[in-house]
CSV table of C-alpha atoms in Angstrom, one decimal:
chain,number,residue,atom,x,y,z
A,1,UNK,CA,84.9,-38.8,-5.3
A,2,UNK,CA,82.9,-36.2,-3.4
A,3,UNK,CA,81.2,-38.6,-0.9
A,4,UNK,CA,77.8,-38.6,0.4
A,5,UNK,CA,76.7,-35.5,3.0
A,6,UNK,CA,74.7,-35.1,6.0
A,7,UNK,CA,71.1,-34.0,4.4
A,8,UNK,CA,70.1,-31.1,6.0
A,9,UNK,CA,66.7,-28.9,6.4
A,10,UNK,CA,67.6,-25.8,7.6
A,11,UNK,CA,66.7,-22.0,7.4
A,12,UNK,CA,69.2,-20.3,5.1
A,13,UNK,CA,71.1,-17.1,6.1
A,14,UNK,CA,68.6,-15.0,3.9
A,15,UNK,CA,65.5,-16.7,5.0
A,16,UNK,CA,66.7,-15.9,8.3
A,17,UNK,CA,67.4,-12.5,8.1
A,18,UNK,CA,63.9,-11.7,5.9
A,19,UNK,CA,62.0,-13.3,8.8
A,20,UNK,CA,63.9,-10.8,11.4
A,21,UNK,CA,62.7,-7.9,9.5
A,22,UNK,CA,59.4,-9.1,9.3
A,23,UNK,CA,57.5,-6.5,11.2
A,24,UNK,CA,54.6,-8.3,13.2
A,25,UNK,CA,53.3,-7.8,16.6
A,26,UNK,CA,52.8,-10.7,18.8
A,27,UNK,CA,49.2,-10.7,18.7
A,28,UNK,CA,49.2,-10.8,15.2
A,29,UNK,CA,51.7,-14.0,15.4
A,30,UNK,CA,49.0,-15.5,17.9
A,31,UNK,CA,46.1,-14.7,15.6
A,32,UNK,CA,47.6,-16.2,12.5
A,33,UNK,CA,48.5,-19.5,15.0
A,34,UNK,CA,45.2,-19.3,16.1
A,35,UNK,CA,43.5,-21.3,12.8
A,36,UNK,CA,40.2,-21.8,14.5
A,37,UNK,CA,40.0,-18.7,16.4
A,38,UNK,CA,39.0,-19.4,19.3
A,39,UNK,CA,41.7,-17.7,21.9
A,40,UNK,CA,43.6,-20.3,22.6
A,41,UNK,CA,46.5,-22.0,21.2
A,42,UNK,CA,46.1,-25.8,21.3
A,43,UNK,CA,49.2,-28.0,20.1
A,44,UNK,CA,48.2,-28.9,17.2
A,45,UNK,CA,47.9,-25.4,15.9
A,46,UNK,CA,51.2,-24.7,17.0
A,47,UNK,CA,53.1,-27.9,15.6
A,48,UNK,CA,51.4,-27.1,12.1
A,49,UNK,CA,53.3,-24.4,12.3
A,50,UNK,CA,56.9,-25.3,13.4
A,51,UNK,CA,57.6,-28.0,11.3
A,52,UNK,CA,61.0,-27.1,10.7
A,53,UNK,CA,63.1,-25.1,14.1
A,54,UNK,CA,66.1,-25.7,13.6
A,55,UNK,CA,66.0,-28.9,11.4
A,56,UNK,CA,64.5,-30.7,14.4
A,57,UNK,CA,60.7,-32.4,14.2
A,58,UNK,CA,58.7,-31.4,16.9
A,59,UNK,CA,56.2,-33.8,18.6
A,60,UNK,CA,53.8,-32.7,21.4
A,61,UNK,CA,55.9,-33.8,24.0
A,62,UNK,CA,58.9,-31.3,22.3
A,63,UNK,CA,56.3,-28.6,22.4
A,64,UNK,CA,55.2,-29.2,26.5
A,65,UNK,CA,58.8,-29.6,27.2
A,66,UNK,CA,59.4,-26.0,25.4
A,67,UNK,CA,56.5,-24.2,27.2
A,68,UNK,CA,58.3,-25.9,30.6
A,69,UNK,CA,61.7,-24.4,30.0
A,70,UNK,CA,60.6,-21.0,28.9
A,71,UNK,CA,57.9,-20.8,31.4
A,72,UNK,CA,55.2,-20.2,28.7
A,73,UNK,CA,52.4,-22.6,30.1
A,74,UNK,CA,52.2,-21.9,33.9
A,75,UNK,CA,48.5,-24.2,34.5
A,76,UNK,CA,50.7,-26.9,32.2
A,77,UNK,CA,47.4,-27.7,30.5
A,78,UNK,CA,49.1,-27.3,27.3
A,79,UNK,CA,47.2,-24.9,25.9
A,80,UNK,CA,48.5,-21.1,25.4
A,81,UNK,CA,45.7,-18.2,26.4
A,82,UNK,CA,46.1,-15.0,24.5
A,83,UNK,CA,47.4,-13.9,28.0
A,84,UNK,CA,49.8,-16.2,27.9
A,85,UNK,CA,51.1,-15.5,24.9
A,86,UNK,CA,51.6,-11.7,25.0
A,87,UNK,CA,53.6,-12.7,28.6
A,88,UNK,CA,55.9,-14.9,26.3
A,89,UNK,CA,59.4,-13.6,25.5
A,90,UNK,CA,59.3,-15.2,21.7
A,91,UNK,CA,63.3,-14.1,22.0
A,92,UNK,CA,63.5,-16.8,25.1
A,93,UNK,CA,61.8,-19.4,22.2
A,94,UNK,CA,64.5,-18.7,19.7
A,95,UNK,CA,67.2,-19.5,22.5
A,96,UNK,CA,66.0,-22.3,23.4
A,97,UNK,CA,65.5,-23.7,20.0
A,98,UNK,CA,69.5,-22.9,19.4
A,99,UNK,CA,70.3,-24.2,22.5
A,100,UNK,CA,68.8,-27.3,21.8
A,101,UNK,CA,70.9,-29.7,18.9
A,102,UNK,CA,68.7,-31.9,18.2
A,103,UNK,CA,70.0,-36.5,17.6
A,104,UNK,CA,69.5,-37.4,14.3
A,105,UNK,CA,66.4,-39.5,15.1
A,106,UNK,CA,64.8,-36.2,15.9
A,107,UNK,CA,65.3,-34.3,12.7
A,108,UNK,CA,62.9,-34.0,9.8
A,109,UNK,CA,65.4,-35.8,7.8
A,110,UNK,CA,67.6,-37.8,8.6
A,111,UNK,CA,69.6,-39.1,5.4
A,112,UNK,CA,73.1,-38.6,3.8
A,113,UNK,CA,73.3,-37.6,0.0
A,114,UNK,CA,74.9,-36.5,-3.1
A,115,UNK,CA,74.1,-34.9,-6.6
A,116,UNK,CA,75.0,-36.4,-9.7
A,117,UNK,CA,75.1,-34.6,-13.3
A,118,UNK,CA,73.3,-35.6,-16.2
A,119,UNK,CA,74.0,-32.9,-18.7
A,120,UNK,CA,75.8,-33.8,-22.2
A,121,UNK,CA,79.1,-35.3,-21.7
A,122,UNK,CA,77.6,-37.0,-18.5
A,123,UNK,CA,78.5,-40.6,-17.9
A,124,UNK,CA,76.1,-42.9,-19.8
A,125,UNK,CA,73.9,-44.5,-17.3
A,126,UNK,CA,73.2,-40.4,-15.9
A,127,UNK,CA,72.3,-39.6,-19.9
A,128,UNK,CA,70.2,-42.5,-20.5
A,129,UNK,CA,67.9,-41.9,-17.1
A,130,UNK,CA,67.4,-38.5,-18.4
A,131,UNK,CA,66.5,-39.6,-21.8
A,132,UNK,CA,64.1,-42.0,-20.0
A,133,UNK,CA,62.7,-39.5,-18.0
A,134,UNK,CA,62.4,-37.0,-20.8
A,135,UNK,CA,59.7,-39.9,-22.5
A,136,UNK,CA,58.2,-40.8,-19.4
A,137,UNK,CA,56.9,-36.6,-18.4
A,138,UNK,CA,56.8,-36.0,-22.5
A,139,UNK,CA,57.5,-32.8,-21.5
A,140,UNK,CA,60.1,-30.2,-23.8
A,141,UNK,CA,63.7,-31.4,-23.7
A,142,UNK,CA,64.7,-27.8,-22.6
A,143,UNK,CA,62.9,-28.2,-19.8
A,144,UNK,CA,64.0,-31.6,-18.5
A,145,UNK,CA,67.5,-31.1,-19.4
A,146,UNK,CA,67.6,-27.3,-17.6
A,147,UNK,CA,66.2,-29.3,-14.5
A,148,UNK,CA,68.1,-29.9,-10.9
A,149,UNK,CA,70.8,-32.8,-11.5
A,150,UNK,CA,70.3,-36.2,-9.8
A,151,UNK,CA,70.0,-36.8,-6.7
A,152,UNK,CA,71.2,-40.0,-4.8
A,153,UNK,CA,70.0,-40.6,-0.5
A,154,UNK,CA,71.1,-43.4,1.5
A,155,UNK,CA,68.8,-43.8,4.2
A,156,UNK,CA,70.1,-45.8,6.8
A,157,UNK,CA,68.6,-48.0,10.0
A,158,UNK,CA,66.6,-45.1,11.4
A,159,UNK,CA,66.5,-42.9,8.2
A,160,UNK,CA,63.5,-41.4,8.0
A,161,UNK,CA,61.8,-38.3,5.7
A,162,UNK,CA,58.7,-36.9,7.7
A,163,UNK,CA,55.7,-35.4,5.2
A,164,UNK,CA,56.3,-32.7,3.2
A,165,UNK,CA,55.4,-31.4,-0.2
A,166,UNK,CA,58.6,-31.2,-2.7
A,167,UNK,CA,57.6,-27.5,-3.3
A,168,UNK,CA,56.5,-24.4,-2.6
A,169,UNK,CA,53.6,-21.7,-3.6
A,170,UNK,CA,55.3,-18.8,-5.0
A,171,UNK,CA,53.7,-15.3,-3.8
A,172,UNK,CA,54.7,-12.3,-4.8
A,173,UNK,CA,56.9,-12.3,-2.4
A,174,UNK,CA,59.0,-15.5,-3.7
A,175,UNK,CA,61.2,-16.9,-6.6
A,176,UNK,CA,61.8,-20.3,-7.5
A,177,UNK,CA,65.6,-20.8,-7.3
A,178,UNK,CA,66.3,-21.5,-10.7
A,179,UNK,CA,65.1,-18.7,-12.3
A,180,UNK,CA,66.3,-15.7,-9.9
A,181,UNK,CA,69.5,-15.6,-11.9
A,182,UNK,CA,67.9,-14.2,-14.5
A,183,UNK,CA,65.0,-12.4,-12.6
A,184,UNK,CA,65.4,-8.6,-12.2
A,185,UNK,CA,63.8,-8.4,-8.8
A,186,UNK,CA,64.7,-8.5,-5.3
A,187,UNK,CA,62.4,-10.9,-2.6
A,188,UNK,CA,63.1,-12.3,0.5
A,189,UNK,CA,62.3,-16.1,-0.2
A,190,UNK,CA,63.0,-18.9,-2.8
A,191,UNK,CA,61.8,-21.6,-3.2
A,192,UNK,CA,62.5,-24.8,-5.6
A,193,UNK,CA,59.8,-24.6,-8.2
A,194,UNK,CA,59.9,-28.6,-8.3
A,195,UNK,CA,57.0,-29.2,-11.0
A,196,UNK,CA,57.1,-33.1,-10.9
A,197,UNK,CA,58.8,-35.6,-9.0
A,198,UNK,CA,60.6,-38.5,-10.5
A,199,UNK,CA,61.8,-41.2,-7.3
A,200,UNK,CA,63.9,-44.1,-8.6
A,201,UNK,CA,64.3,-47.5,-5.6
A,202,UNK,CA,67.7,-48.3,-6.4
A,203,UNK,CA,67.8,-51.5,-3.6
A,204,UNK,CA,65.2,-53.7,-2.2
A,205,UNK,CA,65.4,-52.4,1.4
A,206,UNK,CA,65.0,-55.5,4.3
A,207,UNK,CA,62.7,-53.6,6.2
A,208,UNK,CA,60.7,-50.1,6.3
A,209,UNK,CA,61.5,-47.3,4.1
A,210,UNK,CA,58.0,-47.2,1.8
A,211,UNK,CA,57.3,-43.9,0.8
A,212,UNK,CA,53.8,-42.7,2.0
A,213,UNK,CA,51.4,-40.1,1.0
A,214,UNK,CA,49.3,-39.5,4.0
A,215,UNK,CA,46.4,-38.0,2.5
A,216,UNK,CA,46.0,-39.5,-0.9
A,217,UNK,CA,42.5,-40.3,-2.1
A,218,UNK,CA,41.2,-37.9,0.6
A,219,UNK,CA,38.0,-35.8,-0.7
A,220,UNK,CA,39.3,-32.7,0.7
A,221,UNK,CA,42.2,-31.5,2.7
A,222,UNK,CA,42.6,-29.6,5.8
A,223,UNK,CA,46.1,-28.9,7.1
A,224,UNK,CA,44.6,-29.3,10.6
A,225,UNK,CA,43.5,-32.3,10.7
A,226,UNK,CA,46.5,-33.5,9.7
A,227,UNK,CA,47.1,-33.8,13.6
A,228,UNK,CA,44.2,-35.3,15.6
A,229,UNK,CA,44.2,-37.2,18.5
A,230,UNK,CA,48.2,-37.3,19.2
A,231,UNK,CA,48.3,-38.5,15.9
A,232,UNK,CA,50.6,-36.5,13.6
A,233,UNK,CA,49.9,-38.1,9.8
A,234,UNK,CA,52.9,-36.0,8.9
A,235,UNK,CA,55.1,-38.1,11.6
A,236,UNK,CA,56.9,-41.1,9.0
A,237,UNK,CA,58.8,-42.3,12.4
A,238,UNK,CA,55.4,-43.4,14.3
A,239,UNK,CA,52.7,-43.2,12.3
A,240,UNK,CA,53.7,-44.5,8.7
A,241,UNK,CA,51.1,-47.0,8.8
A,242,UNK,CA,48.1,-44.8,9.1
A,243,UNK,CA,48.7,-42.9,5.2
A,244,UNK,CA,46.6,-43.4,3.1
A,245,UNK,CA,48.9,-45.1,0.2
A,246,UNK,CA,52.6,-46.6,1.1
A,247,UNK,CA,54.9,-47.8,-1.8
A,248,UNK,CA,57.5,-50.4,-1.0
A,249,UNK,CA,61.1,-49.7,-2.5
A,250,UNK,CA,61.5,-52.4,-5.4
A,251,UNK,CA,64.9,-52.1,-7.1
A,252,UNK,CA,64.7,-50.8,-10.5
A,253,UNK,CA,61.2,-49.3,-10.1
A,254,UNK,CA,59.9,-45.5,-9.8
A,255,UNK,CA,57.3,-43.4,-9.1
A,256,UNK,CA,56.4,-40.3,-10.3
A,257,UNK,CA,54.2,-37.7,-9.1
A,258,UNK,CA,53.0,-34.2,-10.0
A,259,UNK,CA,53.5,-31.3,-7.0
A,260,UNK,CA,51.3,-28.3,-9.3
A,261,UNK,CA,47.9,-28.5,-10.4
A,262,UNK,CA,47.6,-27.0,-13.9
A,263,UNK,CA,46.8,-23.6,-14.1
A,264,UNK,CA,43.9,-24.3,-16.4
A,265,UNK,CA,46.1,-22.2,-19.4
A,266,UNK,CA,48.6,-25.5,-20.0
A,267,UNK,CA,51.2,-23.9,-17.5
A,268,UNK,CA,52.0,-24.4,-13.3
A,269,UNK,CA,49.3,-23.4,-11.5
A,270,UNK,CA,49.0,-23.9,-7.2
A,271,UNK,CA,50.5,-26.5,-5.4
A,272,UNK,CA,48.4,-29.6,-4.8
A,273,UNK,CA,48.8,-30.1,-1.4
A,274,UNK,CA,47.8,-33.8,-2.0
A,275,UNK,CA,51.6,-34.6,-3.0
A,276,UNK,CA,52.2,-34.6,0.7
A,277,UNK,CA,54.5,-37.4,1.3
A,278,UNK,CA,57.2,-38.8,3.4
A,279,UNK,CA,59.8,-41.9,4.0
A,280,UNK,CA,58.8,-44.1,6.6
A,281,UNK,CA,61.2,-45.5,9.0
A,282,UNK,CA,63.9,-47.7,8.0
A,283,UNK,CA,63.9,-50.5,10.6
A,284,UNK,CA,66.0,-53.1,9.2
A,285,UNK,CA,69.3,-52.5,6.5
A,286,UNK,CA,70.4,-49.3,4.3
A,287,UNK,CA,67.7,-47.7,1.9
A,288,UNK,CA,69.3,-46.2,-1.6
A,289,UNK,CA,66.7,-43.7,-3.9
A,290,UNK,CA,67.4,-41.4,-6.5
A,291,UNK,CA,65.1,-37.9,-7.4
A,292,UNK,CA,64.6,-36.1,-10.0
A,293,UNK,CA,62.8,-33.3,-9.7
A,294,UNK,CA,62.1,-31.3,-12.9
A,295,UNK,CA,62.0,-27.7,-12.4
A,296,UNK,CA,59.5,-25.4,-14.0
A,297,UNK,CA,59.2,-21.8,-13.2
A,298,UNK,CA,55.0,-20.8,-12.3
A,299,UNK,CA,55.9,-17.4,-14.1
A,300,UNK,CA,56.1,-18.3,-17.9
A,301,UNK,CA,58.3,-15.5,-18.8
A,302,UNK,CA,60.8,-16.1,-16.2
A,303,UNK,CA,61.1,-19.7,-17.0
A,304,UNK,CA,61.5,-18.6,-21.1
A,305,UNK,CA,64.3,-16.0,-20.1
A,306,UNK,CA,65.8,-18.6,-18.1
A,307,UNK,CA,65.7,-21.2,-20.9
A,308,UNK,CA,67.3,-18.4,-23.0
A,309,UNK,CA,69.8,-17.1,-20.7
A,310,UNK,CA,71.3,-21.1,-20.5
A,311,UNK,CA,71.0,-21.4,-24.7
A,312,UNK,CA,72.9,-18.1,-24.7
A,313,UNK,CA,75.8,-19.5,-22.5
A,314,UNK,CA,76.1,-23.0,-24.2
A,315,UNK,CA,76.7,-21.1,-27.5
A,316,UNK,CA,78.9,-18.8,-26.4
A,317,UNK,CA,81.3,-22.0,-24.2
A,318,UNK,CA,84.2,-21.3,-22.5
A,319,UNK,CA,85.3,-22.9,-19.5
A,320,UNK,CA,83.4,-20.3,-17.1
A,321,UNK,CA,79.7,-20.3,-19.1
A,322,UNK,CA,79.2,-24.1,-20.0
A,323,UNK,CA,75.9,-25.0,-19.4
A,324,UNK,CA,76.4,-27.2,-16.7
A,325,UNK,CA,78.6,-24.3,-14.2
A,326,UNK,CA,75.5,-22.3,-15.3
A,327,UNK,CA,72.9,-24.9,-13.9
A,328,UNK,CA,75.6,-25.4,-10.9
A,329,UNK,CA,74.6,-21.8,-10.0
A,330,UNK,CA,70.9,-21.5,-10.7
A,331,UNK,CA,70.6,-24.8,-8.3
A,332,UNK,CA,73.1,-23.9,-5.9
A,333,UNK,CA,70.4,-22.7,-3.0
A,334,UNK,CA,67.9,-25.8,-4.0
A,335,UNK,CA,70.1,-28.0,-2.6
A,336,UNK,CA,69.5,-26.8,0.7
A,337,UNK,CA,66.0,-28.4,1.0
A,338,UNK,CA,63.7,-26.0,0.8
C-alpha cells in the first residue's frame, strides 16, 4: 500500500551540521586530499573524495566543469596547486554543488524502493526468507531477527548502483544506527553496522543489471587506484565490464557476502574493503532485488544491550513497545543510505 520511493543517497541534517563544525583549515583539507603528497591535487584524488555531493556521481568532466564555474583552475590543466587551493572560496564549492540538481542518470543511485517486515506475525513468504536466511549465516536467531527488515529495489532502464561498500568503519567518533538507542553517548555520525549482505534476484532482467565487485580477487587494495587512466572501477554506468567478478540476476537465486573481517576474538572486526560492489547498468527492461542486511554492532556490549533493550519491550507489549515499532526506530536513520 505504501508504494515504492525515489532511493536516495544523501547527507542527513546531522551529518551536515557535524561537518560544519568541523574545525579544519584549508590547508589541512588540501593535505588530507593530497594522498600522495606531492602539492598538487590531481582528479583522481579529488573524485576519491567526493563520491557523494549532493547525491550526484562525479566524473572528471563534473570535476573540470566545477573548477570552470568557480574559477578554481585558472591554467585549466586540471590539476589544483596548493596556491590554488588556499585562493579557492570552498563556500563558492558548496553553492555550486546546491545549485546544481543533478538527472537521475547522474546520481549514485538511481533506483526506487520499499521495506518490507519480517518479524512474527509477518506474512508467510517474509517469515520463511528469514528462517532461510537464519540457516544460511547460522548465525543467533536474536541477531537475524533484530536485523534491518527487507528491502525490495526496482531498478529500471538506466538504474544503476555505482561501487560502494554496504558499511561503514566505526571510529570513536561513530555509532551504528541500531544500537544508538540504547547507547549513552553523544557522536556526530552513524553509520549502518551492516555485518553481512544477503541480495535476493527476484526477475531475470533482459539486459544489464549484474552486480559487480570491482576489485575481487585483487592481492591488495589501494583506494587510489581505483581511478587510473579516466577509468573509474567505481563507475557501474561506464565501466561495469572492467570488475573483477559480475553476477548475472537469475530469479530465485542469491548471493551473500560478508562486509567485516573478523576481529580475530569471534566478533566484527574492520571493514574489508574488498566487499566493494555496485549494480551495473540496466540497459534493457526493469531489474527487481531484495537485501537483507544483518546488522551487528562492532561494540559487543552495545549490541548485547541492544538485544536486551528489544527482549525487554517484547515482554512488556503494548501497542507503543512491540518489537517491531521498536526495530522501526532503531532503523529509522539506516534507511537513508548511509
Amino acid at each position: 500500500m505504501k508504494g515504492l520511493q525515489r532511493s536516495q543517497i544523501l547527507p542527513t541534517e546531522e551529518y551536515e551540521e557535524a561537518m560544519g563544525t568541523m574545525q579544519i583549515s584549508q590547508l589541512d583539507l588540501f593535505q588530507l586530499l593530497d594522498q600522495n603528497h606531492d602539492g598538487r591535487l590531481q582528479l583522481h584524488e579529488v573524485l576519491a573524495q567526493t563520491r557523494l555531493g549532493n547525491g550526484r556521481w562525479m566524473t572528471p568532466e563534473n570535476i573540470q566543469e566545477m573548477y570552470s564555474a568557480i574559477k578554481a583552475d585558472p591554467d585549466g590543466d586540471g590539476v589544483l596547486s596548493r596556491q590554488e587551493f588556499s585562493n579557492m572560496d570552498l563556500r563558492d564549492f558548496h553553492k555550486y554543488m546546491r545549485s546544481h540538481k543533478a538527472e537521475s542518470s547522474q546520481l549514485v543511485r538511481n533506483s526506487h524502493h520499499t521495506w518490507l517486515y519480517q518479524g512474527e506475525g509477518a506474512h508467510h513468504v517474509m517469515r520463511t526468507i528469514r528462517q532461510r536466511v537464519l540457516r544460511l549465516t547460522r548465525l543467533s536467531p536474536e541477531i537475524v531477527e533484530l536485523s534491518e527488515p527487507l528491502q525490495v529495489v526496482r531498478y529500471g532502464e538506466g538504474g544503476h548502483y555505482h561501487a560502494h561498500v554496504d558499511s561503514g568503519p566505526v571510529y570513536p567518533e561513530t555509532i551504528c544506527s541500531h544500537t544508538k538507542l540504547v547507547a549513552n553517548e553523544s557522536v556526530p555520525f552513524e553509520t549502518s553496522c551492516r555485518y553481512m549482505t544477503v541480495l535476493f534476484y527476484l526477475n531475470n532482467v533482459t539486459g544489464g543489471g549484474e552486480t559487480v565487485f570491482p576489485v575481487a580477487d585483487n592481492r591488495t587494495y589501494d583506494e587510489m587506484s581505483l581511478i587510473q587512466d579516466d577509468v573509474d572501477l567505481r563507475d557501474t554506468r561506464r565501466h561495469c565490464d572492467k570488475g573483477n567478478l559480475r553476477v548475472k540476476p537469475r530469479q530465485g537465486t542469491a548471493v551473500f557476502w560478508y562486509n567485516y573481517l573478523p576481529d580475530g576474538q569471534g566478533w566484527v572486526g574492520d571493514v574489508d574493503d574488498y566487499s566493494l560492489h555496485g549494480g551495473c547498468l540496466v540497459t534493457r527492461g526493469t531489474k527487481w532485488i531484495a537485501n537483507n542486511w544483518i546488522n551487528v554492532d562492532p561494540s559487543r556490549a552495545r549490541q548485547a544491550l541492544f538485544q536486551q533493550e528489544m527482549a525487554r519491550l517484547a515482554r512488556e507489549g503494548g501497542a507503543d513497545s512491540q518489537t517491531e515499532w521498536a526495530l522501526d526506530r532503531a532503523y529509522r536513520d539506516t534507511r537513508v543510505e548511509l
